[in-house]
Coordinates of C-alpha atoms in Angstrom, one line a residue:
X37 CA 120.0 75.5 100.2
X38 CA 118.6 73.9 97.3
X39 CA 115.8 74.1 94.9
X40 CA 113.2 71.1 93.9
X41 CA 110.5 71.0 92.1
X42 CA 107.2 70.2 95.1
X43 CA 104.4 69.9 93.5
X44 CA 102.8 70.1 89.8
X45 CA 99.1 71.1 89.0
X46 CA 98.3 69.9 86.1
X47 CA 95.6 71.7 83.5
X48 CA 95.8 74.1 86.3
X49 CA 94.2 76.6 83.3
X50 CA 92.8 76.0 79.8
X51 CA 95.2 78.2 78.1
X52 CA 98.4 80.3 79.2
X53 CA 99.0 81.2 82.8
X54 CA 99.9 84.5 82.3
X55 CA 100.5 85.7 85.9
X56 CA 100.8 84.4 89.5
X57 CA 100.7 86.2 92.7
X58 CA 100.7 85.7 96.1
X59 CA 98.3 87.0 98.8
X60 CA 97.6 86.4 102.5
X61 CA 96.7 83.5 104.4
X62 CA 98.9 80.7 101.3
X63 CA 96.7 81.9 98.9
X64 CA 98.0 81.9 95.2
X65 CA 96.4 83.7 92.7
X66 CA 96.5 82.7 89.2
X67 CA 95.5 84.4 86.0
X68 CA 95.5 83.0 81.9
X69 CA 94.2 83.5 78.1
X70 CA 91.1 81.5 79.5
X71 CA 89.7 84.6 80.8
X72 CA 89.8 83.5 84.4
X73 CA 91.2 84.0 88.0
X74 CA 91.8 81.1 90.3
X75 CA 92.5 81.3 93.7
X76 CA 94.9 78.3 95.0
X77 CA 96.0 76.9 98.4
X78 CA 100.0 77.4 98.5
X79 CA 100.3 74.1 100.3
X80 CA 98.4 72.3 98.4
X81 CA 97.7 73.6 95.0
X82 CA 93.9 72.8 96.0
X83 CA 91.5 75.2 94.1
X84 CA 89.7 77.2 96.6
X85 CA 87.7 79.3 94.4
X86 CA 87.7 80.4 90.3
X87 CA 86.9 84.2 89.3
X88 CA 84.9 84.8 86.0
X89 CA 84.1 87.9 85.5
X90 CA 86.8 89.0 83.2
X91 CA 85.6 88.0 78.9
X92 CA 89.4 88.0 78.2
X93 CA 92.9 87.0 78.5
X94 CA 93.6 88.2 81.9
X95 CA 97.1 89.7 81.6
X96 CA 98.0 90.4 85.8
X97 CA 97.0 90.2 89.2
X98 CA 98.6 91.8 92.4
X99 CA 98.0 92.0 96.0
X100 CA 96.5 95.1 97.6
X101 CA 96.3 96.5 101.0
X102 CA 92.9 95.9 103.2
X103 CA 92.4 92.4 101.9
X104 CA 92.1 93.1 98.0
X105 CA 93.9 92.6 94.9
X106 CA 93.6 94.0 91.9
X107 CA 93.5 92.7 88.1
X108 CA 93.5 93.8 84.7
X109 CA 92.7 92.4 81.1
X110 CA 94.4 94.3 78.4
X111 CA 91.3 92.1 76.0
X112 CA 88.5 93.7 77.5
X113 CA 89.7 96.6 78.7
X114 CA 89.1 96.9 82.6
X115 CA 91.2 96.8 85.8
X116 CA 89.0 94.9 88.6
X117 CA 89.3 95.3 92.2
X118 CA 88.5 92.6 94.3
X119 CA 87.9 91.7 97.3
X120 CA 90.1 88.6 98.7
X121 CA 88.0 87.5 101.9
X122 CA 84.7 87.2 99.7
X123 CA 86.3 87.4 96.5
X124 CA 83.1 89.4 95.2
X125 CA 84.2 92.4 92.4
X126 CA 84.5 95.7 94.3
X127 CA 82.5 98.1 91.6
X128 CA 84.6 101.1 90.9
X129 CA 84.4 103.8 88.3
X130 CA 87.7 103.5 87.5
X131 CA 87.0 100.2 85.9
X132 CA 87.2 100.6 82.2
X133 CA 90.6 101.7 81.1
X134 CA 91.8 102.5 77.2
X135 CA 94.0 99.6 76.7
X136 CA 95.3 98.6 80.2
X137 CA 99.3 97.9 80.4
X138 CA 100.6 97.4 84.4
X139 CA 98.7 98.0 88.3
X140 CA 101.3 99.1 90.7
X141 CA 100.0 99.8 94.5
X142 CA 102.2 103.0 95.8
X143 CA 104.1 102.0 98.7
X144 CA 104.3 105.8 99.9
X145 CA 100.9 106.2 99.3
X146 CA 99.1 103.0 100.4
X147 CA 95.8 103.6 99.1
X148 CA 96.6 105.0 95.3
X149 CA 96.3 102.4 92.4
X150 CA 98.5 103.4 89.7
X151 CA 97.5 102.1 86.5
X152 CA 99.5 102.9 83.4
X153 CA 97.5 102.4 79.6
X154 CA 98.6 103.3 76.6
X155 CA 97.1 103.2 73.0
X156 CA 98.3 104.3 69.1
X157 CA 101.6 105.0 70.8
X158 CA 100.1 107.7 73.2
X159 CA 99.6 106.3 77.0
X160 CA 98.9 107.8 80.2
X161 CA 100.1 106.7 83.6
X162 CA 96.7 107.3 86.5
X163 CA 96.6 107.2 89.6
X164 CA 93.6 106.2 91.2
X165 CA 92.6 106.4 95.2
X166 CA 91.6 103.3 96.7
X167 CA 89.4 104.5 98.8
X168 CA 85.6 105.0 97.9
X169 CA 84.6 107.1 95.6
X170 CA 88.0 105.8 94.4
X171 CA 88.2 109.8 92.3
X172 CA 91.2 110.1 90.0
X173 CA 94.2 111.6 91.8
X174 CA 96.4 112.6 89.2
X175 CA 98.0 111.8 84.9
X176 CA 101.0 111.6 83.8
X177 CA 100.1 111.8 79.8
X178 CA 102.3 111.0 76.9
X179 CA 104.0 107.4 78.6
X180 CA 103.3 104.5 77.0
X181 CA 104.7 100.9 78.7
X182 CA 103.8 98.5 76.6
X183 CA 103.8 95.6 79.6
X184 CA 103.4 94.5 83.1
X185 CA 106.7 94.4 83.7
X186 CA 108.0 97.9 83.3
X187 CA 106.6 99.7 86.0
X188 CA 108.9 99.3 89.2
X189 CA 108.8 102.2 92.6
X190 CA 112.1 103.1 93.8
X191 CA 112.2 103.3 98.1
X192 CA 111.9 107.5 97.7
X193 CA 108.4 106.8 96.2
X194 CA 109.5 107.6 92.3
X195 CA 108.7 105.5 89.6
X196 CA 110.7 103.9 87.1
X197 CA 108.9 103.0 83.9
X198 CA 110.0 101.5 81.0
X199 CA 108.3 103.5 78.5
X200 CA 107.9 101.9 74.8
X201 CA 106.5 104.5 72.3
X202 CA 107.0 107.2 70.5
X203 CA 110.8 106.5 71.7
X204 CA 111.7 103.7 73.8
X205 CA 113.5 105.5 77.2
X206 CA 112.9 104.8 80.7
X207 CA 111.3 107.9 82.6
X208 CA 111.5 108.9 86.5
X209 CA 107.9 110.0 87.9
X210 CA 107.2 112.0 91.4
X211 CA 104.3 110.5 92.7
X212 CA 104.0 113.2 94.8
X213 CA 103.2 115.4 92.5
X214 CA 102.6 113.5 89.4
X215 CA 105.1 115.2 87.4
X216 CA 107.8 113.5 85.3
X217 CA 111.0 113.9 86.3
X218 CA 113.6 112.4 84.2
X219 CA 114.0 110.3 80.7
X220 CA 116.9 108.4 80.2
X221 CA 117.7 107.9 76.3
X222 CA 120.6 105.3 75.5
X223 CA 120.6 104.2 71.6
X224 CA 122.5 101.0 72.0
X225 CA 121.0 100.0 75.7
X226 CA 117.6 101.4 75.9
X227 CA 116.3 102.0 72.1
X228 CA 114.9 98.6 71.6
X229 CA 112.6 97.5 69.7
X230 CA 109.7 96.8 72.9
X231 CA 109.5 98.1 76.4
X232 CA 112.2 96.5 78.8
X233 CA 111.5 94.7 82.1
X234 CA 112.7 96.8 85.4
X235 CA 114.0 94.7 88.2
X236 CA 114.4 96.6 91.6
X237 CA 118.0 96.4 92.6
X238 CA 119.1 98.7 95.6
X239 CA 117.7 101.6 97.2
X240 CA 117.5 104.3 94.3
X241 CA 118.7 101.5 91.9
X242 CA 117.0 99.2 89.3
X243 CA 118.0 96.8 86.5
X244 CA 116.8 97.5 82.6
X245 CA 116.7 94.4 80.7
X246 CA 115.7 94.1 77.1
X247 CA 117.1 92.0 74.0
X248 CA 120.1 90.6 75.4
X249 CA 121.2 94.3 76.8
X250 CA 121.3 94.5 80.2
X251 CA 122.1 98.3 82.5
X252 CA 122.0 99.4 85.8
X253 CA 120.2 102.7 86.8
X254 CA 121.0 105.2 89.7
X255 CA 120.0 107.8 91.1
X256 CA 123.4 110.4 92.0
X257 CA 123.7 112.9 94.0
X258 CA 122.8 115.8 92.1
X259 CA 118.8 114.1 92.0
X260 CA 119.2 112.8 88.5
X261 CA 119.5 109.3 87.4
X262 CA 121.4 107.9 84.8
X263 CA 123.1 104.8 83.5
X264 CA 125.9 103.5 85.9
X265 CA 127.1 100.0 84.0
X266 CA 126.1 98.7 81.1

């Protein structure tokens, strides 16, 4: 029932770690402003193997189904899948995105990439099947994020997004039918300046954070969600 501190890597990356993962078999992923990937050994913090193919600051990683994972670089503009037995870059035409913001794997739909971009305040969440050819399933336009950590999926398969310009809200999307739902609009919790971080909480429930302001999100019984403490 305590916490220490196990082991330290140090130099682990030349510049900031910006992300860390986990995926099967005690494997960490890592990713950083140096433009790389690096795969560790949980145990030991061993290398096992360093990805290059990114030319910038590689912003996230996450772990996919069928042994891959998935990356993005909001410097040079592509989300890369990988495979994570050969690590080799899985080519997809769904590789260069405008100005790449948050990956999210559907957990009702375990073969769609949702990827959300967003540029000059505009933005676009897509949603991308996994499966070769990997074609474009659906776009949700007009949403802008701003980061990795706005994006959350509730346990009824909606997603919860933290959506930064024009006007800072959160907004509900069915990912069934790649529609938006709801936008929830609270001047003194939600208008921020910058997108919030969402933080799964319950069932249909999730935690906005931003600036010191904290609220708790619901979904009622009428279908509609809105603010339930603040």
């Amino acid at each position: 029932n305590t916490y220490q501190q196990i082991l330290t890597k140090s130099n682990a990356h030349n510049d900031w770690i910006y992300y860390l993962n986990e995926i099967s078999n005690q494997r960490l992923l890592s990713c950083s402003y140096d433009h790389l990937i690096k795969v560790w050994n949980i145990d030991d913090l061993n290398l096992i193997t360093t990805l290059t193919k990114h030319t910038d600051w590689v912003t996230q990683v996450i772990p996919l189904t069928n042994n891959r994972f998935a990356s993005f670089s909001y410097g040079d503009q592509t989300v890369k899948l990988w495979c994570d037995l050969s690590y080799e870059k899985i080519p997809t035409p769904f590789e260069q995105q405008n100005n790449p913001r948050a990956l999210l794997q559907l957990n009702n739909k375990a073969e769609t990439l949702c990827i959300s971009c967003g540029k000059d305040g505009k933005g676009c969440i897509y949603f991308y099947n996994l499966v070769s050819p990997y074609n474009k399933q659906g776009t949700i336009n007009g949403v802008y994020t701003g980061w990795r950590f706005g994006m959350v999926q509730l346990s009824n398969g909606d997603i919860a997004l933290s959506k930064w310009k024009p006007t800072p809200s959160i907004i509900i999307v069915d990912t069934v039918n790649y529609i938006q739902l709801a936008e929830i609009i609270d001047n003194e919790y939600i208008n921020k300046e910058g997108p919030g971080a969402l933080c799964l909480l319950g069932e249909y429930s999730f935690i906005y954070v931003r600036q010191g302001c904290l609220c708790q999100i619901m979904k009622g019984n009428s279908n509609t969600y809105e603010i339930v403490f603040k």
